[in-house]
Amino acid sequence: MRNLARWARAEWGLLYVTVREPLLKRHWRAIPMTLGAVVLTAVVQVVQNQSWGYRFVQDIGAVRAQDPLWLALLRTPFSLFVPALDLPVWGALAQVLFVFGIAEICLGWWRTLVIAYAATLAGTLYARVGISLGPGSPFGLPASDAQVVDTGPSAAVVGLAIFLGWRYGAYLTAGAVALAMAVEVVLKDNLAGKEHLAAIVTVAVLCGVSALRHRKREPRVRGPRARGPEPGSPPP
């Protein structure tokens, strides 16, 4: 048990310290954007399950590879809040609350949305490339996938989980998420699984860019009075 606790502290300690204080001080007010996303996702789920609301949700938030690119890009921001009809909505709501909430506290609401939309858009654009490659390519997709609706919030959740794991030293967790998505593709070779992989690749690029920017900001020579980050403080 001690080894497990030591591993947990090493893996999630920095995330825990970063999230704990804002939640204790501000409670739900620490994650207003996340709460708005959860409420909007729940409302969309209710509306799209009504006979009068299904077509409306499809028109404003359902992204398919067969759609014109301009229309897909126009729908992409709202598609983030359209849960899959064939999956339990409670799972999607829990994922958004947990992952988006941690990201909002650690990264800020606008960085969270940038990464979430980058991951979602990566999946949207990959679907078009994959269909053009065809099923004969390892990265290709069958033409029938052009009619399948994109992943909704799941690609954003995966992308944020990977970025947070890298940024806060939870490397095993980030690796486990990436491995789980790869296994999903092996076991069930579908559009959603490959869009998740596209989101992971995109977020990995964002991690690399962030690391390069951080290195450029660091002084080349630290003077005797230079100070490192305070213990428990989040990475810059």
Tab-separated table of C-alpha atoms in Angstrom:
chain	number	residue	atom	x	y	z
A	1	MET	CA	0.000	0.000	0.000
A	2	ARG	CA	2.853	2.396	0.779
A	3	ASN	CA	4.369	1.836	-2.648
A	4	LEU	CA	0.982	2.449	-4.255
A	5	ALA	CA	0.492	5.647	-2.266
A	6	ARG	CA	3.993	6.805	-3.158
A	7	TRP	CA	3.307	6.136	-6.829
A	8	ALA	CA	-0.029	7.982	-6.661
A	9	ARG	CA	1.638	11.024	-5.103
A	10	ALA	CA	4.329	11.019	-7.768
A	11	GLU	CA	1.821	10.564	-10.578
A	12	TRP	CA	-1.041	12.832	-9.487
A	13	GLY	CA	0.397	14.876	-6.635
A	14	LEU	CA	0.989	18.051	-8.622
A	15	LEU	CA	-2.449	17.864	-10.208
A	16	TYR	CA	-4.040	17.292	-6.809
A	17	VAL	CA	-2.265	20.244	-5.200
A	18	THR	CA	-3.155	22.520	-8.128
A	19	VAL	CA	-6.851	21.580	-8.147
A	20	ARG	CA	-7.466	21.223	-4.413
A	21	GLU	CA	-7.050	24.814	-3.241
A	22	PRO	CA	-9.285	26.508	-5.864
A	23	LEU	CA	-12.019	23.940	-5.232
A	24	LEU	CA	-11.808	24.394	-1.465
A	25	LYS	CA	-11.901	28.181	-1.732
A	26	ARG	CA	-14.385	28.696	-4.569
A	27	HIS	CA	-16.169	25.352	-4.869
A	28	TRP	CA	-18.221	25.182	-8.083
A	29	ARG	CA	-17.356	28.796	-8.901
A	30	ALA	CA	-13.861	27.588	-9.800
A	31	ILE	CA	-15.174	25.857	-12.939
A	32	PRO	CA	-17.933	28.024	-14.483
A	33	MET	CA	-17.086	27.113	-18.081
A	34	THR	CA	-17.132	23.397	-17.257
A	35	LEU	CA	-20.506	23.644	-15.547
A	36	GLY	CA	-21.861	25.507	-18.567
A	37	ALA	CA	-20.525	22.761	-20.857
A	38	VAL	CA	-22.137	20.025	-18.743
A	39	VAL	CA	-25.494	21.803	-18.674
A	40	LEU	CA	-25.384	22.502	-22.414
A	41	THR	CA	-24.477	18.879	-23.191
A	42	ALA	CA	-27.359	17.638	-21.019
A	43	VAL	CA	-29.816	20.032	-22.659
A	44	VAL	CA	-28.663	18.991	-26.136
A	45	GLN	CA	-29.141	15.328	-25.193
A	46	VAL	CA	-32.710	15.974	-24.075
A	47	VAL	CA	-33.526	18.033	-27.164
A	48	GLN	CA	-32.061	15.592	-29.693
A	49	ASN	CA	-34.134	12.770	-28.223
A	50	GLN	CA	-37.354	14.645	-28.972
A	51	SER	CA	-39.129	14.243	-32.283
A	52	TRP	CA	-39.129	18.009	-32.742
A	53	GLY	CA	-35.492	18.525	-31.662
A	54	TYR	CA	-33.511	15.829	-33.420
A	55	ARG	CA	-33.314	17.580	-36.779
A	56	PHE	CA	-32.503	20.913	-35.126
A	57	VAL	CA	-29.494	19.453	-33.261
A	58	GLN	CA	-28.335	17.669	-36.402
A	59	ASP	CA	-28.480	20.896	-38.390
A	60	ILE	CA	-26.405	22.923	-35.936
A	61	GLY	CA	-24.021	20.385	-34.416
A	62	ALA	CA	-23.780	17.103	-36.325
A	63	VAL	CA	-20.538	16.974	-38.332
A	64	ARG	CA	-20.075	14.380	-41.072
A	65	ALA	CA	-17.290	13.990	-43.606
A	66	GLN	CA	-19.828	14.155	-46.432
A	67	ASP	CA	-20.755	17.711	-45.449
A	68	PRO	CA	-19.156	20.669	-47.240
A	69	LEU	CA	-16.032	21.722	-45.357
A	70	TRP	CA	-17.363	25.207	-44.607
A	71	LEU	CA	-20.499	23.715	-43.057
A	72	ALA	CA	-18.494	21.217	-40.992
A	73	LEU	CA	-16.275	24.004	-39.651
A	74	LEU	CA	-19.357	26.080	-38.859
A	75	ARG	CA	-20.894	23.217	-36.901
A	76	THR	CA	-17.694	22.137	-35.129
A	77	PRO	CA	-17.922	24.534	-32.132
A	78	PHE	CA	-21.380	23.253	-31.212
A	79	SER	CA	-20.531	19.630	-32.058
A	80	LEU	CA	-18.414	19.552	-28.908
A	81	PHE	CA	-21.645	19.454	-26.890
A	82	VAL	CA	-23.545	16.863	-28.949
A	83	PRO	CA	-23.247	13.480	-27.188
A	84	ALA	CA	-23.481	10.251	-29.161
A	85	LEU	CA	-27.021	8.894	-29.353
A	86	ASP	CA	-25.901	5.274	-28.985
A	87	LEU	CA	-23.928	5.785	-25.739
A	88	PRO	CA	-25.115	6.587	-22.169
A	89	VAL	CA	-25.157	10.344	-21.767
A	90	TRP	CA	-24.154	10.098	-18.107
A	91	GLY	CA	-20.747	8.816	-19.101
A	92	ALA	CA	-20.197	11.792	-21.395
A	93	LEU	CA	-21.376	14.239	-18.716
A	94	ALA	CA	-19.063	12.695	-16.103
A	95	GLN	CA	-16.096	12.857	-18.468
A	96	VAL	CA	-16.760	16.503	-19.332
A	97	LEU	CA	-17.215	17.461	-15.672
A	98	PHE	CA	-14.082	15.677	-14.493
A	99	VAL	CA	-11.607	16.350	-17.314
A	100	PHE	CA	-12.834	19.800	-18.346
A	101	GLY	CA	-13.055	20.821	-14.674
A	102	ILE	CA	-9.458	19.864	-13.930
A	103	ALA	CA	-8.296	21.499	-17.163
A	104	GLU	CA	-10.173	24.731	-16.437
A	105	ILE	CA	-8.498	25.057	-13.039
A	106	CYS	CA	-5.036	24.065	-14.263
A	107	LEU	CA	-4.958	25.742	-17.672
A	108	GLY	CA	-7.672	28.403	-17.572
A	109	TRP	CA	-10.947	28.296	-19.472
A	110	TRP	CA	-9.687	29.674	-22.769
A	111	ARG	CA	-6.675	27.318	-23.024
A	112	THR	CA	-9.002	24.461	-22.172
A	113	LEU	CA	-11.324	25.393	-25.023
A	114	VAL	CA	-8.434	25.882	-27.458
A	115	ILE	CA	-7.074	22.397	-26.774
A	116	ALA	CA	-10.549	20.853	-26.784
A	117	TYR	CA	-11.437	22.392	-30.126
A	118	ALA	CA	-8.042	21.556	-31.622
A	119	ALA	CA	-8.562	17.888	-30.721
A	120	THR	CA	-12.124	17.916	-32.072
A	121	LEU	CA	-11.134	19.665	-35.276
A	122	ALA	CA	-8.273	17.198	-35.799
A	123	GLY	CA	-10.777	14.357	-35.802
A	124	THR	CA	-13.101	16.218	-38.145
A	125	LEU	CA	-10.349	16.888	-40.688
A	126	TYR	CA	-8.841	13.427	-40.344
A	127	ALA	CA	-12.162	11.815	-41.321
A	128	ARG	CA	-12.003	13.541	-44.690
A	129	VAL	CA	-8.392	12.514	-45.255
A	130	GLY	CA	-9.072	8.942	-44.139
A	131	ILE	CA	-11.990	8.541	-46.527
A	132	SER	CA	-9.935	9.906	-49.399
A	133	LEU	CA	-7.206	7.323	-48.616
A	134	GLY	CA	-9.737	4.509	-48.630
A	135	PRO	CA	-9.935	1.268	-46.633
A	136	GLY	CA	-6.830	-0.138	-48.311
A	137	SER	CA	-4.586	2.266	-46.369
A	138	PRO	CA	-3.656	1.703	-42.692
A	139	PHE	CA	-4.908	5.222	-42.007
A	140	GLY	CA	-7.838	5.031	-44.401
A	141	LEU	CA	-11.567	4.751	-43.837
A	142	PRO	CA	-14.406	3.188	-45.829
A	143	ALA	CA	-16.598	5.519	-47.864
A	144	SER	CA	-19.584	4.657	-45.647
A	145	ASP	CA	-17.934	6.537	-42.745
A	146	ALA	CA	-18.664	9.777	-44.572
A	147	GLN	CA	-22.219	9.480	-43.224
A	148	VAL	CA	-21.171	8.835	-39.610
A	149	VAL	CA	-21.434	11.703	-37.123
A	150	ASP	CA	-18.142	12.784	-35.534
A	151	THR	CA	-17.204	11.914	-31.964
A	152	GLY	CA	-18.743	14.857	-30.096
A	153	PRO	CA	-17.058	15.656	-26.752
A	154	SER	CA	-15.017	12.438	-26.492
A	155	ALA	CA	-12.105	13.568	-28.699
A	156	ALA	CA	-11.840	16.770	-26.667
A	157	VAL	CA	-11.831	14.796	-23.414
A	158	VAL	CA	-9.079	12.498	-24.698
A	159	GLY	CA	-7.002	15.437	-25.919
A	160	LEU	CA	-7.303	17.324	-22.639
A	161	ALA	CA	-6.436	14.223	-20.608
A	162	ILE	CA	-3.257	13.708	-22.641
A	163	PHE	CA	-2.226	17.373	-22.358
A	164	LEU	CA	-2.852	17.507	-18.604
A	165	GLY	CA	-0.935	14.280	-18.062
A	166	TRP	CA	2.057	15.650	-19.939
A	167	ARG	CA	1.920	19.129	-18.414
A	168	TYR	CA	1.620	17.953	-14.814
A	169	GLY	CA	3.903	14.935	-14.882
A	170	ALA	CA	1.212	12.234	-14.934
A	171	TYR	CA	3.001	10.487	-17.765
A	172	LEU	CA	1.744	6.989	-16.992
A	173	THR	CA	-1.836	8.247	-16.991
A	174	ALA	CA	-1.363	10.017	-20.314
A	175	GLY	CA	0.275	6.906	-21.732
A	176	ALA	CA	-2.563	4.721	-20.457
A	177	VAL	CA	-5.146	6.948	-22.147
A	178	ALA	CA	-3.226	6.842	-25.433
A	179	LEU	CA	-2.794	3.061	-25.173
A	180	ALA	CA	-6.500	2.576	-24.461
A	181	MET	CA	-7.389	4.542	-27.595
A	182	ALA	CA	-4.954	2.477	-29.663
A	183	VAL	CA	-6.443	-0.767	-28.303
A	184	GLU	CA	-9.905	0.573	-29.154
A	185	VAL	CA	-8.864	0.949	-32.785
A	186	VAL	CA	-7.378	-2.552	-32.861
A	187	LEU	CA	-10.473	-4.159	-31.340
A	188	LYS	CA	-13.064	-1.980	-33.042
A	189	ASP	CA	-11.733	-0.304	-36.164
A	190	ASN	CA	-14.215	2.540	-36.491
A	191	LEU	CA	-14.317	6.257	-37.202
A	192	ALA	CA	-14.518	7.338	-33.553
A	193	GLY	CA	-11.421	5.362	-32.559
A	194	LYS	CA	-9.299	6.774	-35.347
A	195	GLU	CA	-10.542	10.291	-34.639
A	196	HIS	CA	-9.361	9.816	-31.066
A	197	LEU	CA	-5.913	8.885	-32.367
A	198	ALA	CA	-5.910	11.984	-34.568
A	199	ALA	CA	-6.751	14.053	-31.490
A	200	ILE	CA	-3.858	12.455	-29.579
A	201	VAL	CA	-1.382	13.211	-32.368
A	202	THR	CA	-2.571	16.825	-32.521
A	203	VAL	CA	-2.257	17.292	-28.761
A	204	ALA	CA	1.204	15.709	-28.837
A	205	VAL	CA	2.211	18.401	-31.335
A	206	LEU	CA	0.752	21.061	-29.009
A	207	CYS	CA	2.793	19.590	-26.143
A	208	GLY	CA	5.936	19.828	-28.262
A	209	VAL	CA	5.220	23.436	-29.194
A	210	SER	CA	4.557	24.306	-25.555
A	211	ALA	CA	7.830	22.676	-24.495
A	212	LEU	CA	9.798	24.601	-27.113
A	213	ARG	CA	8.236	27.902	-26.043
A	214	HIS	CA	9.051	27.159	-22.425
A	215	ARG	CA	12.682	26.420	-23.262
A	216	LYS	CA	13.033	29.670	-25.170
A	217	ARG	CA	11.704	31.629	-22.193
A	218	GLU	CA	14.184	30.061	-19.775
A	219	PRO	CA	17.375	32.096	-19.148
A	220	ARG	CA	20.468	30.475	-20.618
A	221	VAL	CA	22.496	31.059	-17.457
A	222	ARG	CA	20.903	31.154	-14.046
A	223	GLY	CA	22.507	33.679	-11.755
A	224	PRO	CA	23.131	33.092	-8.043
A	225	ARG	CA	19.872	34.852	-7.193
A	226	ALA	CA	17.761	32.977	-9.699
A	227	ARG	CA	14.933	31.101	-8.066
A	228	GLY	CA	13.171	27.964	-9.241
A	229	PRO	CA	9.467	27.378	-8.962
A	230	GLU	CA	7.950	27.045	-5.528
A	231	PRO	CA	7.257	23.453	-4.395
A	232	GLY	CA	3.833	22.348	-5.587
A	233	SER	CA	3.439	25.213	-8.042
A	234	PRO	CA	2.108	24.285	-11.500
A	235	PRO	CA	4.399	24.276	-14.507
A	236	PRO	CA	4.499	27.583	-16.439
